[in-house]
Coordinates of C-alpha atoms in Angstrom, one line a residue:
M1 CA 2.0 2.8 -36.2
K2 CA 3.2 6.7 -36.5
W3 CA 0.9 8.7 -34.8
P4 CA 0.6 12.7 -36.5
S5 CA 2.9 15.0 -33.9
H6 CA -0.5 16.9 -33.3
F7 CA -2.1 14.4 -31.6
L8 CA -2.9 14.1 -28.0
F9 CA -3.3 11.6 -26.0
F10 CA -5.4 11.2 -22.5
L11 CA -5.1 8.7 -20.7
S12 CA -5.9 7.0 -16.7
L13 CA -4.5 4.2 -16.4
A14 CA -3.9 1.8 -12.6
Q15 CA 0.2 1.6 -12.7
P16 CA 0.9 -1.9 -12.9
G17 CA 2.9 -4.0 -10.4
F18 CA 5.5 -6.4 -12.4
A19 CA 8.5 -8.0 -10.8
E20 CA 11.4 -9.7 -12.7
N21 CA 12.8 -13.3 -13.5
Q22 CA 16.3 -13.2 -12.6
L23 CA 17.4 -11.7 -9.0
P24 CA 20.5 -9.1 -9.6
P25 CA 22.9 -9.5 -6.7
V26 CA 22.2 -7.5 -3.9
A27 CA 24.5 -4.2 -3.5
P28 CA 23.5 -1.4 -1.0
S29 CA 24.1 2.0 -1.8
D30 CA 23.4 6.0 -0.6
S31 CA 20.2 7.2 -1.9
S32 CA 20.4 10.8 -1.1
A33 CA 20.7 11.7 -5.0
R34 CA 19.6 10.9 -8.4
L35 CA 22.3 9.5 -10.3
P36 CA 22.9 10.4 -14.2
I37 CA 21.6 7.6 -16.8
P38 CA 24.3 6.5 -18.9
A39 CA 23.1 6.3 -22.5
M40 CA 24.0 3.0 -23.8
P41 CA 23.1 1.1 -27.1
G42 CA 20.5 -1.5 -26.7
R43 CA 19.1 -0.5 -23.6
S44 CA 16.4 1.7 -23.9
F45 CA 13.1 0.9 -21.6
D46 CA 10.5 -1.2 -23.7
L47 CA 8.0 -3.6 -22.7
A48 CA 10.6 -6.2 -21.6
W49 CA 12.3 -4.3 -19.0
I50 CA 8.7 -4.4 -17.5
G51 CA 8.9 -8.1 -17.5
K52 CA 12.1 -8.1 -15.6
M53 CA 10.7 -5.5 -12.5
V54 CA 10.9 -7.0 -9.4
R55 CA 8.2 -6.1 -6.7
V56 CA 8.8 -5.8 -2.9
S57 CA 6.7 -6.0 -0.3
E58 CA 5.8 -6.3 3.6
P59 CA 9.1 -5.1 5.2
Q60 CA 9.3 -7.4 8.6
I61 CA 12.3 -6.5 11.3
A62 CA 12.8 -8.8 13.3
P63 CA 12.9 -8.5 17.2
G64 CA 16.7 -8.9 17.2
G65 CA 16.9 -5.6 14.9
K66 CA 19.8 -7.5 12.5
S67 CA 17.5 -8.6 9.8
L68 CA 14.0 -8.4 7.8
V69 CA 11.7 -10.4 5.8
A70 CA 10.2 -9.0 2.7
V71 CA 7.9 -10.9 0.2
V72 CA 9.6 -10.8 -3.4
T73 CA 7.4 -11.0 -6.7
R74 CA 8.5 -11.7 -10.2
S75 CA 6.6 -12.3 -13.1
D76 CA 6.7 -15.9 -14.9
Y77 CA 4.8 -15.1 -18.3
E78 CA 5.2 -18.1 -19.5
N79 CA 2.7 -19.7 -16.7
D80 CA 1.1 -16.7 -16.6
L81 CA 1.9 -16.3 -12.7
N82 CA 3.1 -13.8 -10.3
V83 CA 5.6 -15.6 -8.5
A84 CA 6.4 -14.7 -4.7
E85 CA 9.3 -15.7 -2.3
L86 CA 10.1 -14.2 1.2
A87 CA 13.6 -13.0 1.1
L88 CA 15.4 -12.5 4.3
V89 CA 17.7 -9.1 4.5
D90 CA 20.6 -8.6 6.8
L91 CA 19.9 -5.1 7.9
A92 CA 23.8 -3.9 7.9
S93 CA 24.8 -5.4 4.9
G94 CA 22.4 -6.0 2.8
K95 CA 23.0 -9.5 2.1
T96 CA 20.3 -11.6 1.0
R97 CA 19.0 -15.4 0.8
F98 CA 16.0 -16.3 -0.2
L99 CA 13.6 -19.0 2.5
T100 CA 11.0 -19.8 -0.4
R101 CA 12.4 -21.4 -2.8
G102 CA 9.8 -24.2 -5.0
R103 CA 6.4 -22.4 -3.5
K104 CA 4.1 -20.0 -5.8
T105 CA 2.7 -18.3 -3.6
A106 CA 4.3 -16.7 0.0
S107 CA 2.6 -13.5 1.4
F108 CA 2.1 -12.2 4.9
P109 CA 5.2 -12.6 6.7
R110 CA 5.5 -12.5 10.6
W111 CA 8.1 -13.1 12.9
S112 CA 7.2 -14.8 16.4
P113 CA 7.5 -12.7 19.1
S114 CA 11.1 -14.5 20.1
G115 CA 12.3 -14.1 16.4
D116 CA 13.2 -17.9 16.1
R117 CA 10.2 -18.9 13.8
I118 CA 8.6 -16.8 10.3
A119 CA 5.0 -17.3 9.9
F120 CA 3.8 -16.6 6.6
L121 CA 0.8 -17.6 3.8
S122 CA 1.1 -20.2 1.2
A123 CA -2.1 -21.9 -0.6
D124 CA -2.1 -25.5 -0.3
N125 CA -2.9 -28.4 -2.8
D126 CA -6.7 -26.8 -2.9
K127 CA -5.5 -23.2 -3.3
H128 CA -6.4 -22.0 -0.2
N129 CA -4.2 -20.1 1.7
Q130 CA -3.0 -21.6 5.1
I131 CA -0.8 -20.4 7.9
I132 CA 3.0 -22.1 7.3
V133 CA 5.6 -22.1 9.9
L134 CA 9.6 -21.9 9.1
D135 CA 12.2 -22.6 12.2
M136 CA 14.3 -20.4 11.6
A137 CA 17.1 -23.0 12.9
G138 CA 16.4 -24.8 10.0
G139 CA 14.1 -27.9 8.7
D140 CA 11.2 -28.6 6.8
A141 CA 8.4 -26.0 6.4
S142 CA 5.5 -27.0 8.8
Q143 CA 1.5 -26.0 7.2
I144 CA -0.2 -25.3 10.4
T145 CA -3.9 -25.1 9.5
K146 CA -6.1 -26.6 7.8
S147 CA -9.2 -24.2 6.8
P148 CA -11.7 -25.3 4.0
T149 CA -11.3 -21.6 3.2
S150 CA -8.5 -19.1 2.3
I151 CA -6.7 -17.5 5.3
Q152 CA -7.1 -13.7 4.5
Q153 CA -4.8 -13.0 7.5
F154 CA -3.2 -13.9 10.8
V155 CA -1.2 -12.3 14.1
W156 CA 0.9 -14.1 16.5
E157 CA -0.1 -14.4 21.0
P158 CA 2.3 -12.3 22.2
D159 CA 3.5 -15.5 24.0
G160 CA 4.1 -17.2 20.8
S161 CA 1.8 -19.9 21.3
A162 CA -1.2 -19.8 19.2
F163 CA -2.2 -17.6 16.3
A164 CA -5.3 -15.7 15.5
Y165 CA -6.4 -15.3 12.5
A166 CA -9.7 -14.5 10.1
A167 CA -10.9 -16.5 7.1
G168 CA -14.7 -16.9 5.7
E169 CA -16.8 -19.3 5.8
E170 CA -17.3 -22.3 3.9
S171 CA -20.4 -22.6 1.5
P172 CA -23.1 -24.6 2.9
K173 CA -22.8 -28.3 1.1
K174 CA -25.4 -28.6 -1.5
T175 CA -27.7 -31.8 -2.6
G176 CA -30.0 -33.1 -5.0
A177 CA -31.8 -30.3 -6.7
D178 CA -30.7 -27.4 -4.6
K179 CA -26.6 -28.4 -6.7
F180 CA -28.4 -26.6 -10.0
D181 CA -30.3 -23.6 -7.3
D182 CA -27.1 -20.9 -7.8
A183 CA -29.8 -17.8 -7.2
F184 CA -28.9 -15.2 -4.3
E185 CA -30.1 -12.1 -2.8
V186 CA -28.6 -9.1 -4.9
G187 CA -27.9 -6.3 -2.0
D188 CA -25.4 -3.1 -2.0
G189 CA -22.3 -5.5 -4.0
S190 CA -20.7 -5.5 -7.2
F191 CA -22.2 -6.3 -10.4
L192 CA -19.8 -8.3 -11.0
D193 CA -20.9 -10.5 -7.9
K194 CA -22.2 -13.9 -8.5
E195 CA -22.9 -15.6 -5.4
K196 CA -23.9 -13.6 -2.0
T197 CA -20.5 -13.3 -0.2
L198 CA -20.2 -15.0 3.1
P199 CA -18.8 -13.4 6.5
T200 CA -15.4 -13.5 7.4
H201 CA -14.4 -14.5 11.4
L202 CA -12.2 -14.8 14.0
W203 CA -10.2 -18.3 14.8
L204 CA -7.7 -19.2 17.1
V205 CA -5.3 -22.2 16.8
N206 CA -1.8 -23.5 18.9
S207 CA 1.0 -22.1 16.9
T208 CA 2.6 -25.8 16.6
G209 CA -1.3 -26.9 14.9
G210 CA -3.9 -28.9 16.0
E211 CA -7.9 -27.7 15.7
A212 CA -9.1 -24.3 15.4
R213 CA -11.6 -22.6 18.1
R214 CA -14.1 -20.6 16.3
L215 CA -14.1 -16.9 18.3
T216 CA -16.9 -14.9 16.3
F217 CA -20.3 -15.8 14.9
G218 CA -22.4 -14.1 13.0
A219 CA -23.7 -11.9 9.8
W220 CA -20.9 -9.6 10.4
S221 CA -18.2 -9.6 9.0
L222 CA -14.6 -8.5 9.4
P223 CA -13.3 -6.5 6.1
V224 CA -11.3 -8.1 3.1
A225 CA -9.3 -6.7 1.0
Y226 CA -10.0 -5.1 -2.5
P227 CA -7.0 -4.7 -5.3
P228 CA -5.8 -2.6 -6.2
G229 CA -7.0 -1.2 -2.5
P230 CA -5.2 -1.4 0.7
P231 CA -4.8 -4.8 3.1
A232 CA -8.0 -5.8 5.5
P233 CA -7.4 -3.5 8.3
P234 CA -5.0 -5.8 10.7
I235 CA -6.0 -7.8 13.4
Y236 CA -4.4 -7.6 16.9
F237 CA -3.6 -9.0 20.3
T238 CA -3.7 -6.5 22.8
P239 CA 0.1 -6.7 24.5
N240 CA -1.2 -9.4 27.4
G241 CA -2.7 -11.3 25.0
R242 CA -6.1 -11.4 26.8
K243 CA -8.2 -9.1 23.7
L244 CA -7.8 -9.1 20.5
I245 CA -8.6 -5.6 18.1
Y246 CA -10.5 -5.8 15.1
V247 CA -12.9 -4.1 12.4
R248 CA -16.4 -5.2 12.2
L249 CA -19.0 -4.6 9.0
E250 CA -22.3 -5.0 9.6
N251 CA -22.8 -6.6 6.0
T252 CA -20.3 -8.3 3.3
Y253 CA -21.7 -6.6 0.6
S254 CA -18.5 -4.4 -0.5
G255 CA -21.2 -1.5 -1.2
D256 CA -21.1 -0.9 2.6
R257 CA -18.1 -1.2 3.6
R258 CA -18.1 2.3 5.2
Y259 CA -20.1 0.8 7.9
S260 CA -17.4 0.1 10.3
T261 CA -16.2 0.5 13.3
P262 CA -12.8 -0.9 15.9
A263 CA -14.2 -3.8 18.3
V264 CA -12.2 -5.3 21.2
L265 CA -12.9 -8.9 21.8
D266 CA -12.4 -10.3 25.0
L267 CA -11.3 -14.1 24.9
A268 CA -12.2 -15.1 27.6
S269 CA -15.9 -14.5 27.5
G270 CA -16.5 -14.1 24.2
V271 CA -17.9 -11.1 24.0
S272 CA -17.7 -8.2 21.9
E273 CA -17.6 -4.4 22.3
A274 CA -17.2 -1.1 20.1
I275 CA -14.1 1.1 21.2
T276 CA -15.6 4.1 19.6
T277 CA -18.9 5.4 19.3
H278 CA -18.5 5.4 15.2
T279 CA -20.4 3.2 13.2
M280 CA -19.0 4.5 9.9
Y281 CA -15.7 4.8 8.2
A282 CA -13.8 4.5 11.4
S283 CA -11.1 1.8 10.9
F284 CA -7.5 0.8 11.1
P285 CA -7.4 0.2 15.0
V286 CA -3.8 -0.2 16.5
P287 CA -2.8 -0.9 19.8
S288 CA -0.3 0.6 21.3
P289 CA 3.1 -1.1 22.7
D290 CA 2.2 -0.1 26.0
G291 CA -1.4 -0.9 25.9
N292 CA -2.4 2.1 27.1
H293 CA -3.7 3.3 23.5
V294 CA -5.7 2.7 20.3
A295 CA -4.6 4.4 17.0
Y296 CA -7.5 4.3 14.3
V297 CA -8.0 5.9 11.7
Y298 CA -11.5 8.2 10.3
P299 CA -12.4 10.9 8.5
R300 CA -11.8 14.3 9.5
D301 CA -15.2 15.7 11.4
G302 CA -16.9 12.2 10.1
I303 CA -17.5 13.9 6.4
G304 CA -16.5 10.2 4.2
H305 CA -14.7 12.4 1.6
N306 CA -12.9 14.7 4.0
Y307 CA -8.9 13.3 4.9
H308 CA -8.7 10.4 6.9
D309 CA -6.7 11.4 10.0
I310 CA -5.5 9.5 12.8
Y311 CA -7.3 9.5 16.3
I312 CA -5.8 8.5 19.5
V313 CA -7.7 6.6 22.2
S314 CA -7.0 5.9 25.8
G315 CA -7.2 2.9 27.3
L316 CA -9.5 0.7 25.0
K317 CA -13.0 3.0 25.1
G318 CA -13.6 6.4 23.3
D319 CA -13.7 8.2 20.5
G320 CA -10.0 9.8 21.4
E321 CA -8.5 12.9 20.0
N322 CA -7.5 13.7 16.1
L323 CA -3.6 13.9 15.9
T324 CA -3.0 14.3 12.7
R325 CA -5.2 17.0 11.2
P326 CA -2.6 20.3 11.8
I327 CA -0.5 18.0 9.1
D328 CA -3.4 18.4 7.0
R329 CA -2.6 14.9 4.6
N330 CA -4.6 11.7 4.0
F331 CA -3.1 9.1 6.6
F332 CA -4.6 5.9 6.1
R333 CA -2.4 3.7 9.1
A334 CA -0.4 4.5 11.9
L335 CA 2.7 3.0 13.2
W336 CA 3.7 3.0 16.8
T337 CA 7.1 3.5 18.1
P338 CA 8.1 0.9 20.8
D339 CA 8.1 3.7 23.6
S340 CA 4.3 4.0 22.7
Q341 CA 5.0 7.8 22.8
A342 CA 4.8 8.1 18.9
I343 CA 3.3 7.3 15.6
V344 CA 4.5 6.9 12.3
S345 CA 2.4 7.4 9.1
G346 CA 2.7 8.5 5.4
A347 CA 0.8 10.1 2.9
N348 CA 0.8 11.9 -0.8
D349 CA 2.3 15.6 0.0
A350 CA 2.9 17.5 -3.2
A351 CA 4.6 15.9 -5.8
T352 CA 5.9 13.0 -3.8
A353 CA 4.9 11.4 -0.4
G354 CA 6.1 11.9 3.1
L355 CA 6.7 10.1 6.3
W356 CA 6.4 12.1 9.9
L357 CA 7.0 11.0 13.3
Q358 CA 4.1 12.6 15.7
P359 CA 4.3 12.6 19.3
L360 CA 1.9 11.7 21.4
H361 CA 2.5 15.3 22.9
G362 CA 5.0 17.6 21.1
K363 CA 5.6 19.1 17.7
V364 CA 5.7 16.8 14.2
R365 CA 8.8 16.1 12.4
R366 CA 8.5 14.8 8.9
F367 CA 11.9 12.9 7.9
N368 CA 13.8 14.3 5.3
L369 CA 13.8 11.5 2.3
G370 CA 15.5 13.0 -0.1
D371 CA 14.3 11.6 -3.7
V372 CA 12.9 8.4 -2.2
T373 CA 9.0 7.6 -2.7
P374 CA 7.7 5.3 0.3
N375 CA 5.0 3.2 -1.3
T376 CA 2.0 4.9 0.2
G377 CA -1.1 4.1 -2.5
F378 CA -4.0 4.0 0.3
W379 CA -1.4 2.2 2.8
L380 CA 1.7 2.6 4.1
D381 CA 4.2 0.0 3.5
A382 CA 6.5 0.1 6.5
N383 CA 7.5 -1.5 9.4
I384 CA 9.4 -0.3 12.5
G385 CA 12.0 -2.4 14.3
P386 CA 12.5 -3.0 18.1
Q387 CA 15.0 0.1 18.1
G388 CA 13.0 2.8 16.0
Q389 CA 14.3 2.0 12.8
I390 CA 12.0 2.1 9.9
A391 CA 11.8 0.2 7.2
F392 CA 9.9 1.0 3.9
V393 CA 9.0 0.1 0.4
G394 CA 9.5 3.2 -1.9
T395 CA 11.2 4.0 -5.5
Q396 CA 13.4 6.6 -6.8
P397 CA 12.8 8.4 -10.0
H398 CA 15.4 5.6 -11.9
R399 CA 14.7 2.6 -9.6
P400 CA 11.9 0.7 -9.4
T401 CA 10.8 -0.5 -6.0
E402 CA 13.5 -1.2 -3.2
I403 CA 13.6 -1.3 0.8
Y404 CA 15.0 1.3 2.2
M405 CA 16.0 1.9 6.2
L406 CA 15.5 4.9 8.6
D407 CA 18.0 3.8 11.6
T408 CA 17.1 7.1 13.3
P409 CA 14.8 10.0 12.9
A410 CA 17.3 12.2 11.9
S411 CA 19.0 9.8 8.9
K412 CA 18.4 9.9 5.0
P413 CA 17.3 6.6 4.4
R414 CA 19.6 4.3 3.2
R415 CA 18.5 1.3 0.8
I416 CA 19.6 -1.6 1.8
S417 CA 18.3 -3.9 -1.3
G418 CA 18.8 -4.7 -4.9
F419 CA 16.8 -6.3 -6.4
N420 CA 16.2 -4.3 -9.5
D421 CA 19.5 -3.6 -9.6
A422 CA 19.4 -4.0 -13.6
F423 CA 18.0 -0.9 -13.8
E424 CA 21.3 1.4 -13.2
G425 CA 22.3 0.1 -16.8
V426 CA 19.0 1.3 -18.6
H427 CA 18.9 4.2 -20.4
L428 CA 15.7 6.2 -19.0
A429 CA 13.8 9.5 -18.8
N430 CA 14.4 12.5 -16.1
S431 CA 11.4 13.8 -14.7
E432 CA 10.9 17.5 -13.3
V433 CA 8.5 19.0 -11.0
V434 CA 6.2 22.1 -12.5
T435 CA 4.1 24.2 -11.1
W436 CA 1.4 26.6 -12.1
S437 CA -1.2 28.9 -10.4
S438 CA -4.7 27.4 -10.1
P439 CA -7.3 28.9 -12.7
D440 CA -9.4 30.0 -10.1
K441 CA -10.0 33.3 -8.7
A442 CA -9.9 34.0 -4.5
P443 CA -10.7 33.0 -2.1
K444 CA -9.3 29.1 -3.2
N445 CA -6.0 30.2 -5.3
W446 CA -4.0 26.8 -5.1
N447 CA -0.3 26.5 -6.2
E448 CA -0.9 23.5 -8.4
D449 CA 1.7 20.9 -9.4
G450 CA 2.3 17.5 -11.3
I451 CA 5.4 15.5 -13.2
L452 CA 6.8 16.7 -16.9
T453 CA 8.8 13.8 -17.8
Y454 CA 11.5 13.9 -20.9
P455 CA 12.3 11.6 -23.6
P456 CA 16.0 10.1 -22.9
D457 CA 17.7 12.0 -25.2
Y458 CA 15.7 15.0 -25.3
V459 CA 17.5 18.4 -26.9
P460 CA 16.7 20.9 -24.7
G461 CA 14.3 23.6 -26.7
K462 CA 13.0 20.9 -29.5
K463 CA 9.2 20.5 -30.1
L464 CA 7.6 17.1 -29.3
P465 CA 4.0 15.2 -28.7
L466 CA 3.0 15.6 -25.6
V467 CA 0.9 12.6 -23.7
L468 CA -1.1 13.7 -20.9
Y469 CA -0.9 11.3 -18.8
I470 CA -3.7 11.6 -15.8
H471 CA -4.1 9.8 -12.5
G472 CA -7.0 8.2 -11.5
G473 CA -8.7 8.0 -8.4
P474 CA -9.4 11.0 -7.9
T475 CA -8.3 10.3 -4.3
S476 CA -4.3 10.4 -5.2
N477 CA -1.3 11.8 -6.8
S478 CA 1.0 11.8 -9.6
K479 CA 4.5 11.6 -7.7
D480 CA 8.3 12.3 -9.3
T481 CA 9.3 8.3 -9.2
F482 CA 9.2 6.0 -11.6
N483 CA 6.9 4.7 -13.6
P484 CA 6.9 2.1 -15.9
F485 CA 4.2 3.3 -18.0
T486 CA 5.6 7.2 -18.0
Q487 CA 9.1 5.6 -18.9
L488 CA 7.2 3.3 -21.7
I489 CA 5.5 6.5 -23.2
A490 CA 8.6 8.5 -23.0
A491 CA 10.8 6.0 -24.3
Q492 CA 9.1 7.0 -27.9
G493 CA 10.3 10.7 -28.0
W494 CA 7.5 11.7 -26.5
L495 CA 6.6 14.6 -24.0
V496 CA 4.5 12.8 -20.7
F497 CA 3.1 15.2 -18.0
E498 CA 1.2 13.8 -15.2
P499 CA -0.7 16.7 -13.5
N500 CA -2.3 16.8 -9.8
Y501 CA -5.7 18.2 -10.4
R502 CA -8.3 18.9 -7.5
G503 CA -9.5 15.6 -5.9
S504 CA -6.0 14.7 -5.7
D505 CA -5.0 14.2 -2.2
N506 CA -1.6 15.9 -2.1
A507 CA -2.3 19.4 -1.2
G508 CA -4.4 19.5 1.7
N509 CA -8.4 18.9 3.1
D510 CA -9.9 21.7 0.6
F511 CA -7.9 21.0 -2.1
A512 CA -9.0 17.5 -2.5
S513 CA -12.7 18.4 -1.5
A514 CA -12.6 21.0 -4.0
I515 CA -13.9 18.0 -6.3
I516 CA -17.2 17.6 -4.6
D517 CA -20.0 18.5 -7.1
D518 CA -17.4 19.8 -9.7
S519 CA -15.7 16.6 -11.0
G520 CA -15.6 17.6 -14.1
D521 CA -15.2 21.5 -14.9
G522 CA -13.0 22.3 -12.5
P523 CA -10.3 19.8 -12.7
G524 CA -10.1 20.0 -16.3
R525 CA -9.3 23.7 -16.1
D526 CA -6.6 22.4 -13.6
V527 CA -5.2 20.2 -16.1
F528 CA -5.5 22.5 -18.7
A529 CA -3.8 25.4 -16.8
G530 CA -1.2 23.2 -16.3
L531 CA -1.0 22.5 -19.7
E532 CA -0.7 25.9 -21.1
A533 CA 1.8 26.4 -18.2
I534 CA 4.3 23.9 -20.7
K535 CA 3.4 25.2 -23.7
K536 CA 4.6 28.8 -22.5
R537 CA 8.8 27.2 -22.4
G538 CA 7.7 26.2 -26.1
I539 CA 8.5 22.8 -26.3
V540 CA 5.5 21.1 -27.1
D541 CA 4.8 20.2 -31.0

């Protein structure tokens, strides 16, 4: 079908994650500048290219600091699967080898403290995720656990002798007529729920296998992930291995997830205590490597719709101090530096996303990432190595996800993977950041931004139909980076405009909060003010 040139589209769609069937050879390259994409016949972007995209996630730097392991996911359309494998990448050369060929699932890779083993999650014959351990010296992988339900996450004990893991309770066995009774109490959950969600609790198992010991009990629960949102808050051992830090929810209803608080479990006594006095919205606690602090995420001033800031608690008790408020960006995760003197975090920022180094005492520093945008979709997909180097997943305007390294706080990002090298020969659309003034008067006169993408063969000054592609959320933002859906639209010969309106989390807490009690008209004025700014260029049909 050919759409009339005056047709204006309004779209609010989640960006899909896809992967590739064939993995091209790895070729590290400098990412400091955007390279022009030459026009090549038959190499325009279409639906077939989406099936060739590789999704990279969960980089984990080895304790020795010379390599990392990551999850590489590709699409298998014929079997309707996303097949995930573990890849080992050398940090100096980018040389890559795969560790788990033949498995349909592999996720959550974690190095042993000594670096001699990698543990990960993979499905057993009952399709339940179990902990699998791979010895880096060679040999077959070993299944460590036999959980009757899927293990959601785990953590190595600091001495490498055991795992703590989180798994849901097993549904009670029903007999007789009870087998046909599927009624359950309706609570603050999804309208799609078909049964009451059972609690998730903590277990401990030897790292070589054996009987698991249950650590926590009750109707309360640890959080679980709700895709496409962030992972569940990770569990951590304290550095001495005597305690576990986790997040407690008061029940299992998805609509009550705001009732959350960080807690610490003493393994000897079995007693848990809350770390903070906050019983709502507090989450993602992370102990420092020296055990002297805990960082956690909590909304500014305790107001749920405000930006999330990172608070630092001395010891294991207290509400702590807000470390990131002066940055005025929406943070979802804290990563400690090896010396326990600073945290690294990421957040949406203008028409991109940034990484910041925030010392416990001292001036904050924003990393210079050039045109690389780290993945910050309600989470920061990154890891810090033993020498303080940072590995993160990111994209560039003409390249899907890859792994990038920051060797020092002053260095530029260095791409060490080439899983999507095939896209270097694709004729892709170019984009630019556009800005305009808020249509509102004082006191809120924001400088707003968005992304304008041109068709690959655009002739300057030519008038074309324009697609208005509006991000959802509203806590999110449109970024000047690789977007497969935008590329698909632009390949049809259309302009694409992605505006960031009030409610977006890229321009300060006031801008994000301005959507409260004004979810339609205010954002609408922002979007159409940006549209008018583009129309004044004389390029919109």
